[in-house]
Amino acid sequence: MRRLTAEKFSLFFFLLLLFVFSYSVLAAGKSIRRNKPCNRLVLHLHEIIRQGNYTFPNATSAAVTKRVPGLGSFQFGEMYVFDNLVTRDANPHSPQAARARGFYVYDGKDSGNDLYMITLSFNSTEYTGTLTILGTNNHSLKTRDLPVVGGTGDFFMARGVTTLEVDVIDFTTSYFRLKMDIKLYECY
Amino acid sequence: MRRLTAEKFSLFFFLLLLFVFSYSVLAAGKSIRRNKPCNRLVLHLHEIIRQGNYTFPNATSAAVTKRVPGLGSFQFGEMYVFDNLVTRDANPHSPQAARARGFYVYDGKDSGNDLYMITLSFNSTEYTGTLTILGTNNHSLKTRDLPVVGGTGDFFMARGVTTLEVDVIDFTTSYFRLKMDIKLYECY
Amino acid sequence: MRRLTAEKFSLFFFLLLLFVFSYSVLAAGKSIRRNKPCNRLVLHLHEIIRQGNYTFPNATSAAVTKRVPGLGSFQFGEMYVFDNLVTRDANPHSPQAARARGFYVYDGKDSGNDLYMITLSFNSTEYTGTLTILGTNNHSLKTRDLPVVGGTGDFFMARGVTTLEVDVIDFTTSYFRLKMDIKLYECY
């Protein structure tokens, strides 16, 4: 009977240890796995670019520097500032989910590329807070991954990756739409 | 007596397990709690803005791009570069605690907003190192949270949140003062 | 003999606990130590600066804003965009290891300083992915540490520190070379 007691203890401890061990492993190392984001948002960004001196009705972005001559044919040096509508649905007339503000600078000499600096501001029943996205945007790729480098509010201390994909480019209306697949791997 | 021994063991293990468990939980998940920063600095940033062609004596910031016509009345597209004094005390004549350098770009079409890119350089007996702050600055809010996305030196690998609040705006002297409440949640 | 059994159990548990404990401590807190990066890359960045209206052959960077008069003698306000070759070897004719794109803005009023925003794009047999580096670059220091704030691809969720050092400045050819010692402390 005493033996049994010891065995019971050992079983109890073994199970407890297993639990502690699993918990530590999961919690520690933050269990970051690419296919297991702790939060995910699929959003659509709508931009209407102001062209030259003529402002398209409802333009949401505009160049603030000029491209540099002699450094390729990909608008090198041109910087655009934007304040864009972001929606859950691809339809630009669907309700606003967030505001995307920031800038991009064309920085590709021999290929289309820009440095993309996006802040997302959420102020809805679903989310309140911001995300900061900053990375290089290679136009040659169908999908481009950009790091999410920080967040506030509901996205306090967030980090992750945003996959961008051009949905629509319409030169006649100076409009483009980006699909943003935001995967967060640090959530607090 | 043997039974007692087993019980003693079990008690010992139970306490040890509790300790290990608590430790793992605290250490893992990095124990990030909003009300428990691992470091906190309250600082005051002083900026004197150069206006047009006339330089205010001791101006510490200046526009490098022009606002874009047709995109609202909030200086959309205007980018300012700054090299500002940062002090512990609100008094602009108190000793320098750090230097704040970087830029901001007005990116609000229908409301006052800017993208704020601040680097803080510390070089004192208290701290040596840098912090990089990058986020969106919504002028409509009394306090604005911006992510701290990185650090070096004494702030090696730091991350956190900076709460900004406008202390003073004085148009006659082209001066404004910001209170920066920096809370770090990753400290190494 | 029963006593022995209990002792064996206790020894077994003690060892297991030690293992769990060590593992948790190592995994948790992410075991970040400055002298133990989880990845390290030493690279060389080559930049040829376009000067005024005259483009140096193969210029890889150019100013897009003008320095502001009255704010010191360190090119305050001048922003350069770049698309630079990055190599493993210091020799600018060695194979490309990555492309460095982004910009820097002179933001030092009383000393040479810039805000440095570098993205590195890797597309080789060794690495595929990007790194985002963002920090302040104090020209007075022989070596400058800048935070690595994010990454994608093989550098998924990376963070770390890049130590920059000017290798060569050649005004006659408008060329400079930087050594980048990239140490990552978060690798997934």
Coordinates of C-alpha atoms in Angstrom, one line a residue:
Chain A
M1 CA 0.0 0.0 0.0
R2 CA 2.9 2.3 0.7
R3 CA 4.4 1.3 -2.6
L4 CA 1.1 2.2 -4.2
T5 CA 1.2 5.6 -2.6
A6 CA 4.6 6.3 -4.0
E7 CA 3.5 5.1 -7.4
K8 CA 0.5 7.4 -7.3
F9 CA 2.7 10.3 -6.4
S10 CA 5.0 9.5 -9.2
L11 CA 2.2 9.3 -11.7
F12 CA 0.8 12.6 -10.4
F13 CA 4.2 14.2 -10.7
F14 CA 4.8 12.8 -14.1
L15 CA 1.5 14.2 -15.4
L16 CA 2.2 17.5 -13.8
L17 CA 5.7 17.6 -15.2
L18 CA 4.3 16.8 -18.7
F19 CA 1.9 19.7 -18.3
V20 CA 4.5 22.1 -17.1
F21 CA 6.9 21.0 -19.7
S22 CA 4.4 21.4 -22.6
Y23 CA 3.3 24.8 -21.2
S24 CA 6.9 26.1 -20.9
V25 CA 7.8 25.0 -24.4
L26 CA 4.6 26.5 -25.9
A27 CA 4.9 29.8 -23.9
A28 CA 8.6 30.0 -24.2
G29 CA 10.2 30.5 -27.6
K30 CA 6.9 32.2 -28.1
S31 CA 5.9 29.2 -30.2
I32 CA 6.3 31.3 -33.4
R33 CA 5.3 29.2 -36.4
R34 CA 4.7 30.7 -39.8
N35 CA 1.4 28.8 -40.3
K36 CA 0.1 29.7 -36.9
P37 CA -0.3 33.5 -36.6
C38 CA -1.9 34.6 -33.3
N39 CA -4.0 37.1 -35.2
R40 CA -4.8 37.6 -38.9
L41 CA -6.5 40.4 -40.8
V42 CA -7.3 40.5 -44.5
L43 CA -7.8 44.0 -45.7
H44 CA -8.0 46.0 -48.9
L45 CA -6.3 49.3 -49.4
H46 CA -7.6 51.8 -52.0
E47 CA -5.4 54.5 -53.4
I48 CA -6.3 57.3 -55.9
I49 CA -3.1 59.0 -57.0
R50 CA -2.9 62.7 -57.8
Q51 CA -1.3 63.1 -61.2
G52 CA 0.9 66.1 -61.9
N53 CA -1.0 69.4 -61.5
Y54 CA -4.4 67.8 -62.1
T55 CA -6.0 66.4 -59.0
F56 CA -8.2 63.4 -59.6
P57 CA -11.4 63.8 -57.7
N58 CA -10.9 62.3 -54.2
A59 CA -7.1 61.7 -54.7
T60 CA -5.7 60.1 -51.6
S61 CA -2.0 60.3 -52.5
A62 CA 0.4 62.7 -54.1
A63 CA 4.1 63.0 -55.0
V64 CA 6.2 65.3 -52.8
T65 CA 9.6 64.8 -54.5
K66 CA 10.5 64.5 -58.1
R67 CA 12.1 61.5 -59.8
V68 CA 15.8 61.9 -60.4
P69 CA 17.1 61.9 -64.0
G70 CA 19.8 59.4 -64.9
L71 CA 18.9 56.7 -62.4
G72 CA 16.8 54.3 -64.5
S73 CA 13.2 54.4 -65.7
F74 CA 11.4 53.4 -62.5
Q75 CA 10.6 56.8 -61.0
F76 CA 13.7 56.6 -58.8
G77 CA 13.6 59.2 -56.0
E78 CA 9.9 60.0 -56.3
M79 CA 8.2 60.0 -52.8
Y80 CA 4.4 59.7 -52.4
V81 CA 2.5 60.5 -49.2
F82 CA -0.9 58.9 -48.8
D83 CA -4.0 58.8 -46.6
N84 CA -6.0 55.8 -48.0
L85 CA -9.2 54.1 -47.2
V86 CA -8.9 50.5 -46.0
T87 CA -11.8 48.1 -46.1
R88 CA -12.5 44.5 -45.1
D89 CA -14.2 43.9 -48.4
A90 CA -12.6 44.5 -51.8
N91 CA -15.4 46.9 -52.7
P92 CA -14.2 50.5 -52.3
H93 CA -17.7 51.5 -51.2
S94 CA -17.8 49.1 -48.3
P95 CA -17.4 50.5 -44.8
Q96 CA -14.0 51.7 -43.6
A97 CA -12.0 49.2 -41.5
A98 CA -9.0 51.4 -41.0
R99 CA -7.0 54.3 -42.4
A100 CA -3.6 53.7 -44.0
R101 CA -1.3 56.6 -43.8
G102 CA 2.4 57.1 -44.6
F103 CA 4.6 57.2 -47.7
Y104 CA 6.5 55.3 -50.3
V105 CA 9.6 56.2 -52.1
Y106 CA 10.6 54.6 -55.4
D107 CA 14.1 53.3 -54.8
G108 CA 14.7 50.8 -57.6
K109 CA 17.2 51.8 -60.2
D110 CA 16.9 48.8 -62.6
S111 CA 13.6 47.5 -61.5
G112 CA 10.3 48.7 -60.0
N113 CA 10.7 48.9 -56.2
D114 CA 9.7 51.1 -53.4
L115 CA 10.3 51.6 -49.7
Y116 CA 6.8 51.2 -48.2
M117 CA 6.0 52.9 -44.8
I118 CA 2.4 52.1 -43.9
T119 CA 0.7 53.0 -40.6
L120 CA -2.8 51.5 -40.1
S121 CA -5.2 53.3 -37.7
F122 CA -8.1 51.3 -36.4
N123 CA -11.0 53.0 -34.7
S124 CA -14.0 50.7 -34.8
T125 CA -16.0 48.3 -32.6
E126 CA -13.7 45.5 -33.7
Y127 CA -10.3 47.2 -33.1
T128 CA -8.8 50.3 -31.7
G129 CA -5.1 50.9 -32.2
T130 CA -2.4 51.1 -34.8
L131 CA 0.1 49.0 -36.7
T132 CA 3.4 50.1 -38.2
I133 CA 4.5 48.3 -41.4
L134 CA 7.9 49.0 -43.0
G135 CA 9.7 47.2 -45.7
T136 CA 10.8 46.9 -49.3
N137 CA 8.1 46.4 -52.0
N138 CA 9.4 44.6 -55.0
H139 CA 7.1 45.2 -57.9
S140 CA 8.4 42.2 -59.8
L141 CA 6.9 39.8 -57.3
K142 CA 3.2 38.8 -57.4
T143 CA 3.1 38.8 -53.6
R144 CA 5.5 40.8 -51.3
D145 CA 6.1 40.2 -47.6
L146 CA 6.7 43.3 -45.5
P147 CA 7.4 43.2 -41.8
V148 CA 5.0 44.6 -39.2
V149 CA 7.4 46.2 -36.8
G150 CA 5.2 47.5 -34.1
G151 CA 1.7 48.2 -32.8
T152 CA -0.3 50.0 -30.1
G153 CA -3.8 49.7 -28.5
D154 CA -5.4 46.4 -29.4
F155 CA -2.1 45.6 -31.3
F156 CA 0.1 46.5 -28.3
M157 CA 3.6 45.2 -29.0
A158 CA 2.5 43.4 -32.1
R159 CA 5.0 42.0 -34.7
G160 CA 4.4 40.0 -37.9
V161 CA 4.3 39.9 -41.6
T162 CA 2.0 41.6 -44.2
T163 CA 1.6 39.9 -47.6
L164 CA 0.8 42.5 -50.2
E165 CA -0.8 41.7 -53.5
V166 CA -1.9 44.2 -56.2
D167 CA -5.6 43.5 -56.9
V168 CA -6.4 46.2 -59.4
I169 CA -4.5 48.9 -61.2
D170 CA -6.6 51.3 -63.3
F171 CA -4.6 54.0 -65.0
T172 CA -7.7 55.8 -66.4
T173 CA -9.0 56.6 -62.9
S174 CA -5.5 56.6 -61.3
Y175 CA -6.7 54.0 -58.9
F176 CA -5.0 50.9 -57.4
R177 CA -6.1 48.4 -54.9
L178 CA -3.9 46.3 -52.7
K179 CA -4.8 43.2 -50.7
M180 CA -3.1 43.1 -47.4
D181 CA -2.9 39.8 -45.6
I182 CA -1.7 40.7 -42.1
K183 CA -0.4 37.9 -40.0
L184 CA 0.7 38.7 -36.4
Y185 CA 3.0 36.4 -34.5
E186 CA 3.3 38.4 -31.3
C187 CA 0.1 39.3 -29.6
Y188 CA -0.2 40.5 -26.0
Chain B
M1 CA 8.3 6.9 8.7
R2 CA 8.9 5.8 5.1
R3 CA 5.5 7.2 4.3
L4 CA 6.6 10.4 5.8
T5 CA 9.6 10.4 3.6
A6 CA 7.5 9.9 0.5
E7 CA 5.3 12.7 1.7
K8 CA 8.2 15.0 2.3
F9 CA 9.5 14.2 -1.2
S10 CA 6.1 15.0 -2.6
L11 CA 5.9 18.3 -0.7
F12 CA 9.4 19.2 -1.9
F13 CA 8.5 18.4 -5.5
F14 CA 5.3 20.2 -5.3
L15 CA 7.0 23.4 -4.1
L16 CA 9.8 23.0 -6.7
L17 CA 7.2 22.4 -9.4
L18 CA 5.3 25.5 -8.4
F19 CA 8.5 27.5 -8.5
V20 CA 9.5 26.1 -11.9
F21 CA 6.0 26.6 -13.2
S22 CA 5.7 30.2 -12.0
Y23 CA 9.2 30.9 -13.3
S24 CA 8.4 29.5 -16.7
V25 CA 5.2 31.4 -17.0
L26 CA 6.9 34.6 -16.0
A27 CA 10.0 34.2 -18.1
A28 CA 8.1 32.7 -21.1
G29 CA 5.6 34.9 -22.8
K30 CA 8.2 37.4 -21.6
S31 CA 5.6 38.4 -19.0
I32 CA 4.6 41.4 -21.0
R33 CA 2.0 43.3 -19.1
R34 CA 1.0 46.9 -20.0
N35 CA 1.2 48.1 -16.5
K36 CA 4.6 46.5 -15.9
P37 CA 7.2 48.1 -18.2
C38 CA 10.8 46.8 -17.6
N39 CA 12.0 50.4 -18.1
R40 CA 10.4 53.8 -18.2
L41 CA 11.6 57.2 -19.2
V42 CA 9.6 60.4 -19.0
L43 CA 11.2 63.0 -21.3
H44 CA 10.4 66.4 -22.8
L45 CA 11.1 67.3 -26.4
H46 CA 11.6 70.9 -27.5
E47 CA 11.1 71.9 -31.1
I48 CA 11.5 75.4 -32.7
I49 CA 10.2 75.3 -36.2
R50 CA 11.8 77.3 -39.0
Q51 CA 9.1 79.3 -40.8
G52 CA 9.3 79.9 -44.5
N53 CA 12.4 81.8 -45.4
Y54 CA 12.7 83.4 -42.0
T55 CA 14.6 81.3 -39.6
F56 CA 13.6 81.7 -36.0
P57 CA 16.7 82.0 -33.8
N58 CA 17.8 78.5 -32.8
A59 CA 15.3 76.7 -35.1
T60 CA 15.7 73.0 -34.7
S61 CA 13.3 71.8 -37.5
A62 CA 12.5 72.8 -41.0
A63 CA 10.3 71.7 -43.9
V64 CA 12.0 69.9 -46.8
T65 CA 8.9 69.3 -49.0
K66 CA 5.9 71.5 -49.8
R67 CA 2.3 70.7 -48.9
V68 CA 0.3 69.4 -51.8
P69 CA -2.6 71.5 -53.0
G70 CA -6.0 69.8 -53.3
L71 CA -5.6 67.3 -50.5
G72 CA -7.2 69.0 -47.5
S73 CA -6.1 71.7 -45.2
F74 CA -3.8 69.8 -42.9
Q75 CA -0.4 70.5 -44.6
F76 CA -0.7 67.2 -46.5
G77 CA 2.7 66.2 -48.0
E78 CA 4.8 68.5 -45.9
M79 CA 7.9 66.8 -44.4
Y80 CA 9.9 68.3 -41.6
V81 CA 13.4 67.2 -40.5
F82 CA 14.4 67.9 -36.9
D83 CA 17.3 67.9 -34.4
N84 CA 15.6 68.6 -31.1
L85 CA 16.7 69.0 -27.5
V86 CA 15.3 66.4 -25.1
T87 CA 15.3 67.0 -21.4
R88 CA 14.2 65.2 -18.2
D89 CA 12.6 68.4 -16.9
A90 CA 9.9 70.3 -18.8
N91 CA 12.1 73.4 -18.7
P92 CA 13.9 73.9 -22.0
H93 CA 16.9 75.4 -20.2
S94 CA 17.4 72.2 -18.1
P95 CA 20.3 69.8 -19.0
Q96 CA 20.1 67.7 -22.2
A97 CA 19.0 64.1 -21.6
A98 CA 19.0 63.1 -25.2
R99 CA 18.9 64.3 -28.8
A100 CA 15.7 63.6 -30.9
R101 CA 16.5 63.4 -34.6
G102 CA 14.4 62.3 -37.5
F103 CA 11.4 63.6 -39.5
Y104 CA 7.7 63.8 -39.7
V105 CA 5.4 64.0 -42.7
Y106 CA 1.9 65.3 -42.6
D107 CA -0.2 62.5 -44.0
G108 CA -3.8 63.4 -42.9
K109 CA -6.2 64.5 -45.7
D110 CA -9.3 65.2 -43.6
S111 CA -7.7 65.6 -40.2
G112 CA -4.3 66.6 -38.6
N113 CA -2.0 63.6 -38.7
D114 CA 1.6 62.8 -39.3
L115 CA 4.0 59.9 -39.7
Y116 CA 6.5 60.4 -36.9
M117 CA 10.0 58.9 -37.1
I118 CA 12.0 59.8 -34.0
T119 CA 15.4 58.5 -33.0
L120 CA 16.6 59.3 -29.6
S121 CA 20.4 59.4 -28.9
F122 CA 21.5 59.1 -25.3
N123 CA 25.1 60.0 -24.3
S124 CA 25.2 60.6 -20.6
T125 CA 26.2 59.0 -17.3
E126 CA 22.8 57.5 -17.1
Y127 CA 22.3 56.1 -20.6
T128 CA 24.3 55.5 -23.7
G129 CA 22.5 54.2 -26.8
T130 CA 19.6 54.9 -29.1
L131 CA 15.9 54.2 -29.4
T132 CA 13.9 54.1 -32.7
I133 CA 10.3 55.3 -32.5
L134 CA 8.0 55.0 -35.5
G135 CA 4.3 55.4 -35.8
T136 CA 1.3 57.5 -36.7
N137 CA 0.6 60.7 -34.7
N138 CA -3.1 61.6 -34.6
H139 CA -3.4 65.2 -33.7
S140 CA -7.1 64.8 -32.6
L141 CA -6.1 62.7 -29.6
K142 CA -4.9 64.2 -26.4
T143 CA -2.4 61.4 -26.0
R144 CA -1.0 59.3 -28.8
D145 CA 0.8 55.9 -28.5
L146 CA 3.7 55.2 -30.9
P147 CA 5.6 52.0 -31.0
V148 CA 9.3 51.8 -30.0
V149 CA 10.6 49.4 -32.7
G150 CA 14.2 49.0 -31.7
G151 CA 17.2 50.1 -29.7
T152 CA 20.9 49.9 -29.3
G153 CA 23.5 50.3 -26.5
D154 CA 21.8 50.4 -23.1
F155 CA 18.6 49.9 -25.0
F156 CA 19.8 46.8 -26.9
M157 CA 16.9 45.1 -28.6
A158 CA 14.4 47.2 -26.8
R159 CA 10.7 47.4 -27.8
G160 CA 7.8 49.3 -26.3
V161 CA 5.4 52.1 -26.5
T162 CA 5.8 55.9 -26.3
T163 CA 2.9 58.0 -25.2
L164 CA 3.1 61.5 -26.6
E165 CA 1.3 64.5 -25.3
V166 CA 1.6 68.1 -26.5
D167 CA 2.6 70.2 -23.5
V168 CA 2.9 73.6 -25.1
I169 CA 2.4 75.2 -28.5
D170 CA 3.5 78.8 -28.9
F171 CA 3.0 80.2 -32.3
T172 CA 4.7 83.5 -31.6
T173 CA 8.0 81.8 -30.9
S174 CA 7.3 78.9 -33.3
Y175 CA 7.9 76.5 -30.4
F176 CA 6.2 73.4 -29.2
R177 CA 7.0 70.9 -26.4
L178 CA 6.0 67.3 -26.3
K179 CA 6.0 65.0 -23.2
M180 CA 7.2 61.6 -24.1
D181 CA 6.4 58.8 -21.7
I182 CA 8.5 55.9 -22.9
K183 CA 7.6 52.4 -21.6
L184 CA 9.8 49.6 -22.6
Y185 CA 8.5 46.0 -22.4
E186 CA 11.6 44.2 -23.8
C187 CA 14.8 44.9 -21.9
Y188 CA 18.0 42.8 -22.2
Chain C
M1 CA 13.8 -1.6 -1.0
R2 CA 10.6 0.5 -1.1
R3 CA 12.7 3.3 0.2
L4 CA 15.1 2.8 -2.7
T5 CA 12.1 3.0 -5.1
A6 CA 11.1 6.3 -3.6
E7 CA 14.6 7.6 -3.8
K8 CA 14.9 6.5 -7.4
F9 CA 11.7 8.3 -8.2
S10 CA 13.0 11.4 -6.5
L11 CA 16.3 11.3 -8.4
F12 CA 14.4 10.8 -11.6
F13 CA 12.1 13.7 -10.9
F14 CA 15.0 15.8 -9.8
L15 CA 16.8 15.3 -13.1
L16 CA 13.7 15.8 -15.1
L17 CA 12.9 19.0 -13.2
L18 CA 16.4 20.2 -13.8
F19 CA 16.0 19.5 -17.5
V20 CA 12.6 21.2 -17.7
F21 CA 13.9 24.1 -15.7
S22 CA 17.0 24.7 -17.8
Y23 CA 14.9 24.3 -21.0
S24 CA 12.4 26.8 -19.8
V25 CA 15.0 29.3 -18.8
L26 CA 16.8 29.0 -22.1
A27 CA 13.8 29.0 -24.3
A28 CA 12.0 31.7 -22.3
G29 CA 13.5 35.1 -22.1
K30 CA 14.7 33.9 -25.6
S31 CA 18.2 33.6 -24.1
I32 CA 19.3 36.9 -25.8
R33 CA 22.9 37.6 -25.1
R34 CA 24.9 40.2 -27.0
N35 CA 27.8 37.9 -27.7
K36 CA 25.6 35.1 -29.0
P37 CA 23.7 36.2 -32.1
C38 CA 21.6 33.4 -33.7
N39 CA 22.8 34.6 -37.1
R40 CA 25.5 36.9 -38.3
L41 CA 26.3 38.4 -41.7
V42 CA 29.2 40.6 -42.6
L43 CA 28.5 42.6 -45.8
H44 CA 29.8 45.5 -47.7
L45 CA 27.7 48.2 -49.1
H46 CA 28.8 50.3 -52.1
E47 CA 27.4 53.7 -52.9
I48 CA 28.1 56.0 -55.8
I49 CA 26.5 59.4 -55.1
R50 CA 25.0 61.5 -57.9
Q51 CA 26.4 65.0 -57.6
G52 CA 24.3 68.0 -58.5
N53 CA 23.2 67.9 -62.1
Y54 CA 26.2 65.8 -63.1
T55 CA 25.6 62.1 -62.8
F56 CA 28.6 60.0 -62.0
P57 CA 28.7 56.9 -64.2
N58 CA 26.7 54.2 -62.4
A59 CA 25.5 56.5 -59.6
T60 CA 23.4 54.5 -57.1
S61 CA 22.0 57.3 -55.0
A62 CA 20.8 60.8 -55.4
A63 CA 19.4 63.7 -53.4
V64 CA 15.6 64.3 -53.6
T65 CA 15.4 67.3 -51.2
K66 CA 17.6 70.3 -50.6
R67 CA 19.6 71.2 -47.5
V68 CA 17.9 73.9 -45.4
P69 CA 19.9 77.2 -45.0
G70 CA 20.4 78.4 -41.5
L71 CA 20.5 75.0 -39.7
G72 CA 24.2 74.3 -39.5
S73 CA 26.7 73.1 -42.0
F74 CA 25.9 69.4 -42.1
Q75 CA 23.5 69.2 -45.0
F76 CA 20.6 69.4 -42.7
G77 CA 17.4 68.4 -44.5
E78 CA 19.0 66.7 -47.5
M79 CA 17.4 63.3 -48.3
Y80 CA 19.1 60.7 -50.5
V81 CA 17.5 57.7 -52.0
F82 CA 19.7 54.8 -52.9
D83 CA 19.8 51.4 -54.6
N84 CA 23.2 50.0 -53.7
L85 CA 25.2 46.9 -54.4
V86 CA 25.9 44.8 -51.4
T87 CA 28.7 42.2 -51.5
R88 CA 30.2 39.6 -49.1
D89 CA 33.7 40.7 -50.1
A90 CA 34.9 44.3 -49.8
N91 CA 35.7 44.3 -53.5
P92 CA 33.0 46.2 -55.4
H93 CA 33.5 43.8 -58.3
S94 CA 32.7 40.7 -56.3
P95 CA 29.3 39.0 -56.7
Q96 CA 26.2 40.6 -55.4
A97 CA 25.0 39.2 -52.0
A98 CA 22.0 41.6 -51.6
R99 CA 20.6 44.9 -52.7
A100 CA 20.3 47.7 -50.2
R101 CA 17.5 50.1 -51.0
G102 CA 16.0 53.0 -49.0
F103 CA 17.0 56.5 -48.0
Y104 CA 18.9 58.6 -45.5
V105 CA 18.1 62.1 -44.4
Y106 CA 20.7 64.4 -42.8
D107 CA 19.2 65.4 -39.5
G108 CA 22.2 66.8 -37.6
K109 CA 22.3 70.5 -36.9
D110 CA 25.6 70.8 -35.0
S111 CA 27.2 67.5 -36.1
G112 CA 27.1 65.1 -38.9
N113 CA 24.2 62.7 -38.5
D114 CA 21.5 61.0 -40.6
L115 CA 18.4 58.9 -40.2
Y116 CA 19.3 55.7 -42.1
M117 CA 16.5 53.6 -43.5
I118 CA 18.0 50.5 -45.2
T119 CA 16.2 47.5 -46.6
L120 CA 18.2 44.5 -47.7
S121 CA 16.9 42.2 -50.4
F122 CA 18.5 38.8 -50.6
N123 CA 17.8 36.5 -53.6
S124 CA 20.6 33.9 -53.8
T125 CA 21.2 30.3 -53.1
E126 CA 22.2 31.2 -49.6
Y127 CA 19.3 33.5 -48.6
T128 CA 16.0 34.6 -49.8
G129 CA 14.2 37.4 -48.0
T130 CA 14.5 40.9 -46.6
L131 CA 15.8 42.8 -43.6
T132 CA 14.6 46.2 -42.4
I133 CA 17.2 48.4 -40.7
L134 CA 16.2 51.7 -39.2
G135 CA 18.1 54.0 -36.9
T136 CA 20.3 57.0 -36.3
N137 CA 23.7 57.2 -37.9
N138 CA 26.1 59.4 -35.9
H139 CA 29.0 60.3 -38.2
S140 CA 31.2 61.2 -35.2
L141 CA 31.5 57.6 -34.1
K142 CA 33.9 55.1 -35.7
T143 CA 31.2 52.4 -35.5
R144 CA 27.5 52.9 -35.2
D145 CA 24.9 50.5 -34.1
L146 CA 21.5 50.5 -35.8
P147 CA 18.5 48.3 -34.9
V148 CA 17.3 45.6 -37.3
V149 CA 13.5 46.0 -36.8
G150 CA 12.1 43.3 -38.9
G151 CA 12.6 40.7 -41.6
T152 CA 10.8 38.3 -44.0
G153 CA 11.6 35.0 -45.9
D154 CA 14.7 33.4 -44.4
F155 CA 14.7 36.3 -42.0
F156 CA 11.1 35.8 -40.9
M157 CA 10.5 37.9 -37.7
A158 CA 14.2 38.7 -37.3
R159 CA 15.4 41.4 -35.0
G160 CA 19.0 42.5 -34.1
V161 CA 21.7 45.1 -34.5
T162 CA 23.8 46.2 -37.4
T163 CA 27.2 47.7 -36.8
L164 CA 28.1 50.1 -39.5
E165 CA 31.7 51.3 -40.2
V166 CA 32.9 53.5 -43.1
D167 CA 35.5 51.5 -45.0
V168 CA 36.3 54.0 -47.8
I169 CA 35.2 57.5 -48.8
D170 CA 36.5 58.6 -52.2
F171 CA 35.4 62.1 -53.1
T172 CA 37.0 62.1 -56.6
T173 CA 34.8 59.1 -57.6
S174 CA 31.9 60.1 -55.3
Y175 CA 32.1 56.6 -53.8
F176 CA 31.8 55.3 -50.3
R177 CA 31.8 51.8 -48.9
L178 CA 30.3 50.7 -45.6
K179 CA 31.0 47.5 -43.7
M180 CA 27.8 46.1 -42.2
D181 CA 28.1 43.6 -39.4
I182 CA 24.6 42.3 -38.9
K183 CA 23.9 40.3 -35.8
L184 CA 20.4 38.8 -35.4
Y185 CA 19.2 37.8 -31.9
E186 CA 15.7 36.6 -32.9
C187 CA 15.7 33.9 -35.5
Y188 CA 12.7 31.6 -36.3

